[in-house]
CSV table of C-alpha atoms in Angstrom, one decimal:
chain,number,residue,atom,x,y,z
B,183,GLY,CA,-10.8,15.8,3.5
B,184,GLU,CA,-8.4,13.3,4.9
B,185,SER,CA,-5.1,12.9,3.2
B,186,VAL,CA,-1.6,11.8,3.6
B,187,GLY,CA,0.8,13.9,1.5
B,188,LEU,CA,4.5,14.3,0.9
B,189,HIS,CA,6.5,17.5,0.9
B,190,LEU,CA,8.8,16.6,-2.1
B,191,PRO,CA,8.0,14.5,-5.1
B,192,THR,CA,11.7,13.8,-5.9
B,193,LEU,CA,14.9,13.5,-3.9
B,194,SER,CA,18.4,13.0,-5.2
B,195,VAL,CA,21.2,12.0,-2.9
B,196,GLN,CA,24.8,10.9,-3.2
B,197,GLU,CA,25.6,7.3,-2.3
B,198,GLY,CA,26.7,7.1,1.3
B,199,ASP,CA,24.8,10.2,2.4
B,200,ASN,CA,21.8,10.1,4.7
B,201,SER,CA,18.3,10.6,3.1
B,202,ILE,CA,15.3,12.1,4.8
B,203,ILE,CA,11.8,11.7,3.2
B,204,ASN,CA,9.0,13.7,4.7
B,205,CYS,CA,5.2,13.1,5.0
B,206,ALA,CA,2.4,15.2,6.3
B,207,TYR,CA,-1.0,13.9,7.4
B,208,SER,CA,-4.2,15.6,8.2
B,209,ASN,CA,-6.2,13.2,10.3
B,210,SER,CA,-5.2,13.6,13.9
B,211,ALA,CA,-7.3,10.5,14.7
B,212,SER,CA,-4.8,8.3,12.8
B,213,ASP,CA,-2.9,6.0,15.1
B,214,TYR,CA,-0.7,3.8,12.9
B,215,PHE,CA,1.7,4.8,10.1
B,216,ILE,CA,3.7,2.7,7.7
B,217,TRP,CA,6.5,3.5,5.2
B,218,TYR,CA,6.6,1.5,2.0
B,219,LYS,CA,9.3,1.2,-0.7
B,220,GLN,CA,8.1,0.5,-4.3
B,221,GLU,CA,10.6,-0.4,-7.0
B,222,SER,CA,9.6,-0.2,-10.6
B,223,GLY,CA,7.3,-3.0,-11.6
B,224,LYS,CA,6.9,-4.3,-8.1
B,225,GLY,CA,4.4,-4.0,-5.3
B,226,PRO,CA,5.0,-1.8,-2.3
B,227,GLN,CA,7.5,-3.4,0.2
B,228,PHE,CA,7.0,-2.8,3.9
B,229,ILE,CA,9.9,-0.9,5.5
B,230,ILE,CA,8.9,0.2,9.0
B,231,ASP,CA,5.8,1.2,10.9
B,232,ILE,CA,5.1,3.3,14.0
B,233,ARG,CA,2.2,3.7,16.3
B,234,SER,CA,0.9,7.0,17.5
B,235,ASN,CA,2.0,6.3,21.1
B,236,MET,CA,5.7,6.5,19.9
B,237,ASP,CA,7.9,9.3,18.6
B,238,LYS,CA,10.6,7.3,17.1
B,239,ARG,CA,11.3,3.8,15.8
B,240,GLN,CA,14.5,2.4,14.4
B,241,GLY,CA,15.1,-0.5,12.0
B,242,GLN,CA,18.1,-1.6,10.0
B,243,ARG,CA,19.5,1.7,8.5
B,244,VAL,CA,16.1,3.3,8.7
B,245,THR,CA,14.4,5.5,11.4
B,246,VAL,CA,10.9,6.8,11.4
B,247,LEU,CA,10.0,9.9,13.4
B,248,LEU,CA,6.5,10.9,14.3
B,249,ASN,CA,5.6,14.4,15.4
B,250,LYS,CA,2.0,14.4,16.3
B,251,THR,CA,2.0,18.1,17.2
B,252,VAL,CA,2.5,19.2,13.6
B,253,LYS,CA,1.2,15.9,12.1
B,254,HIS,CA,4.5,15.1,10.4
B,255,LEU,CA,6.2,11.8,9.7
B,256,SER,CA,9.7,11.3,8.3
B,257,LEU,CA,11.8,8.4,7.1
B,258,GLN,CA,15.5,8.6,7.5
B,259,ILE,CA,17.8,6.2,5.6
B,260,ALA,CA,21.4,6.0,6.8
B,261,ALA,CA,24.3,5.5,4.3
B,262,THR,CA,22.0,5.5,1.3
B,263,GLN,CA,22.8,2.9,-1.3
B,264,PRO,CA,21.9,2.6,-5.0
B,265,GLY,CA,19.6,-0.2,-4.1
B,266,ASP,CA,17.6,2.3,-2.1
B,267,SER,CA,16.5,4.0,-5.3
B,268,ALA,CA,12.7,3.7,-5.5
B,269,VAL,CA,9.5,5.5,-4.7
B,270,TYR,CA,8.7,5.8,-1.0
B,271,PHE,CA,5.2,6.1,0.3
B,272,CYS,CA,3.9,6.9,3.7
B,273,ALA,CA,0.5,5.4,4.6
B,274,GLU,CA,-1.9,6.0,7.3
B,275,ASN,CA,-4.0,3.3,9.0
B,276,LYS,CA,-7.1,4.7,10.6
B,277,ASP,CA,-8.4,1.8,12.6
B,278,ASN,CA,-5.3,0.0,13.7
B,279,GLN,CA,-6.9,-3.2,12.7
B,280,GLY,CA,-5.0,-3.8,9.5
B,281,GLY,CA,-7.8,-2.0,7.6
B,282,LYS,CA,-7.9,0.8,5.1
B,283,LEU,CA,-4.5,2.3,4.3
B,284,ILE,CA,-4.4,5.9,3.0
B,285,PHE,CA,-1.4,6.5,0.8
B,286,GLY,CA,0.3,9.7,-0.2
B,287,GLN,CA,1.6,10.5,-3.6
B,288,GLY,CA,5.1,9.2,-3.0
B,289,THR,CA,8.6,10.5,-3.2
B,290,GLU,CA,11.0,9.2,-5.8
B,291,LEU,CA,14.5,8.7,-4.3
B,292,SER,CA,17.4,8.7,-6.7
B,293,VAL,CA,20.8,7.7,-5.4
B,294,LYS,CA,23.8,8.8,-7.4
B,295,PRO,CA,26.9,6.6,-7.3
N,71,GLU,CA,9.7,-11.0,-1.5
N,72,THR,CA,6.4,-11.5,0.4
N,73,GLY,CA,4.4,-14.7,0.1
N,74,VAL,CA,1.5,-12.8,-1.6
N,75,THR,CA,1.0,-13.9,-5.2
N,76,GLN,CA,-1.3,-12.4,-7.8
N,77,SER,CA,-2.4,-13.5,-11.2
N,78,PRO,CA,-2.4,-12.7,-14.0
N,79,THR,CA,0.7,-10.4,-14.2
N,80,HIS,CA,-0.7,-8.4,-17.1
N,81,LEU,CA,-4.1,-8.2,-18.8
N,82,ILE,CA,-5.6,-6.3,-21.7
N,83,LYS,CA,-9.3,-5.9,-21.9
N,84,THR,CA,-11.8,-3.9,-23.9
N,85,ARG,CA,-14.1,-1.3,-22.5
N,86,GLY,CA,-17.4,-2.9,-21.3
N,87,GLN,CA,-15.8,-6.2,-20.6
N,88,GLN,CA,-15.5,-7.9,-17.2
N,89,VAL,CA,-12.3,-9.0,-15.5
N,90,THR,CA,-11.4,-11.2,-12.6
N,91,LEU,CA,-8.1,-10.8,-10.7
N,92,ARG,CA,-6.8,-13.3,-8.2
N,93,CYS,CA,-4.7,-13.1,-5.0
N,94,SER,CA,-3.2,-15.7,-2.7
N,95,SER,CA,-2.4,-14.4,0.8
N,96,GLN,CA,0.8,-14.9,2.8
N,97,SER,CA,0.8,-18.0,5.0
N,98,GLY,CA,-0.8,-17.2,8.3
N,99,HIS,CA,-2.7,-14.2,7.1
N,100,ASN,CA,-6.5,-14.2,7.1
N,101,THR,CA,-7.3,-10.7,5.7
N,102,VAL,CA,-6.9,-9.5,2.1
N,103,SER,CA,-7.2,-5.9,1.0
N,104,TRP,CA,-7.3,-4.7,-2.6
N,105,TYR,CA,-5.9,-1.4,-3.9
N,106,GLN,CA,-5.9,0.4,-7.3
N,107,GLN,CA,-2.7,2.3,-8.2
N,108,ALA,CA,-2.9,4.6,-11.2
N,109,LEU,CA,0.4,5.5,-12.9
N,110,GLY,CA,2.4,8.0,-10.8
N,111,GLN,CA,0.0,7.8,-7.9
N,112,GLY,CA,-0.2,6.1,-4.5
N,113,PRO,CA,-2.4,3.0,-4.1
N,114,GLN,CA,-6.1,3.7,-3.4
N,115,PHE,CA,-8.1,1.4,-1.1
N,116,ILE,CA,-10.8,-0.5,-2.9
N,117,PHE,CA,-12.0,-2.9,-0.2
N,118,GLN,CA,-10.9,-5.5,2.4
N,119,TYR,CA,-12.1,-9.1,3.0
N,120,TYR,CA,-12.1,-10.9,6.3
N,121,ARG,CA,-13.8,-14.1,7.2
N,122,GLU,CA,-15.1,-14.2,3.6
N,123,GLU,CA,-17.0,-11.0,4.0
N,124,GLU,CA,-16.3,-7.4,2.9
N,125,ASN,CA,-14.9,-5.5,5.8
N,126,GLY,CA,-14.6,-2.0,4.7
N,127,ARG,CA,-14.8,-0.3,1.3
N,128,GLY,CA,-13.2,2.7,-0.3
N,129,ASN,CA,-14.8,5.1,-2.8
N,130,PHE,CA,-15.3,2.7,-5.6
N,131,PRO,CA,-18.6,1.9,-7.5
N,132,PRO,CA,-20.5,-1.4,-7.0
N,133,ARG,CA,-19.1,-2.7,-10.3
N,134,PHE,CA,-16.0,-3.4,-8.2
N,135,SER,CA,-16.7,-6.5,-6.2
N,136,GLY,CA,-14.8,-9.3,-4.5
N,137,LEU,CA,-14.7,-12.6,-2.9
N,138,GLN,CA,-12.7,-14.3,-0.2
N,139,PHE,CA,-12.4,-18.1,-0.1
N,140,PRO,CA,-12.0,-20.4,3.0
N,141,ASN,CA,-8.3,-20.7,2.3
N,142,TYR,CA,-8.1,-16.8,2.5
N,143,SER,CA,-7.4,-16.3,-1.2
N,144,SER,CA,-9.4,-13.6,-2.9
N,145,GLU,CA,-10.7,-12.4,-6.2
N,146,LEU,CA,-11.4,-8.9,-7.4
N,147,ASN,CA,-14.1,-8.6,-10.1
N,148,VAL,CA,-14.7,-5.5,-12.2
N,149,ASN,CA,-17.7,-5.3,-14.5
N,150,ALA,CA,-18.4,-2.9,-17.3
N,151,LEU,CA,-14.7,-1.9,-17.6
N,152,GLU,CA,-13.9,1.8,-18.3
N,153,LEU,CA,-10.8,3.3,-19.7
N,154,ASP,CA,-10.0,4.8,-16.3
N,155,ASP,CA,-9.9,1.4,-14.8
N,156,SER,CA,-6.5,0.9,-16.4
N,157,ALA,CA,-4.1,0.7,-13.4
N,158,LEU,CA,-2.0,-1.6,-11.3
N,159,TYR,CA,-4.2,-3.7,-9.0
N,160,LEU,CA,-2.5,-4.7,-5.8
N,161,CYS,CA,-3.6,-7.0,-3.1
N,162,ALA,CA,-2.2,-7.0,0.4
N,163,SER,CA,-2.6,-9.6,3.1
N,164,SER,CA,-2.5,-9.1,6.9
N,165,PHE,CA,-3.4,-10.9,10.1
N,166,SER,CA,-6.5,-9.6,11.9
N,167,GLU,CA,-5.0,-10.3,15.3
N,168,GLY,CA,-1.9,-8.3,14.8
N,169,PRO,CA,0.8,-7.3,13.8
N,170,TYR,CA,-1.2,-5.2,11.4
N,171,GLU,CA,1.2,-4.4,8.7
N,172,GLN,CA,0.0,-5.3,5.2
N,173,TYR,CA,2.2,-7.2,2.8
N,174,PHE,CA,1.7,-6.5,-0.9
N,175,GLY,CA,1.8,-8.8,-3.9
N,176,PRO,CA,3.5,-7.8,-7.2
N,177,GLY,CA,0.2,-6.6,-8.7
N,178,THR,CA,-1.7,-7.1,-11.9
N,179,ARG,CA,-1.3,-4.5,-14.6
N,180,LEU,CA,-4.7,-4.0,-16.3
N,181,THR,CA,-5.0,-2.1,-19.5
N,182,VAL,CA,-8.5,-1.2,-20.8
N,183,THR,CA,-8.6,-0.2,-24.5
């Protein structure tokens, strides 16, 4: 069936290092992808999105890369800070109309000071 | 912080009871989606409301129902509660005409005993 999954459930990095969180998706028809950050006790927070006609998109300290050939999505966080510690989810939007989002399991990022 | 609000924050119900959760969308957003997030899992799409009608539904039974009001706020109703309904219920608002990113509220933690 359709799914969006993550390669690693946990990731531990040193403060100041760069972090890379990976995501695999199985539905080649998907055309819109979003990364969310969820801190304990809070709802998911929008980080960055990318459409299938793009390979790369940059935000503030974050970059999302999309490789449609291998159906792979990654989130890069530059100069990781303790405040970046959270669970990160990739989500797939199938109809590009703000409809159903399919979420993966999530990767817990832990930043060591 | 998004402009999406949810109430109540926490709720404890007994198996077989009914519950109503409420969501106010972010200003300018006309679409509301509801998600269920079990502990340690990614959010799962329940359904979406647009123009006061259901606009897409996930794999949830009919005892999960909803409403959207003219001011775009929404309710999620769950009848005949089961123990497995214990979860964080999230609503997300978006604008149907784009951009399509969904902004989440803080969620309602429902515990069914």
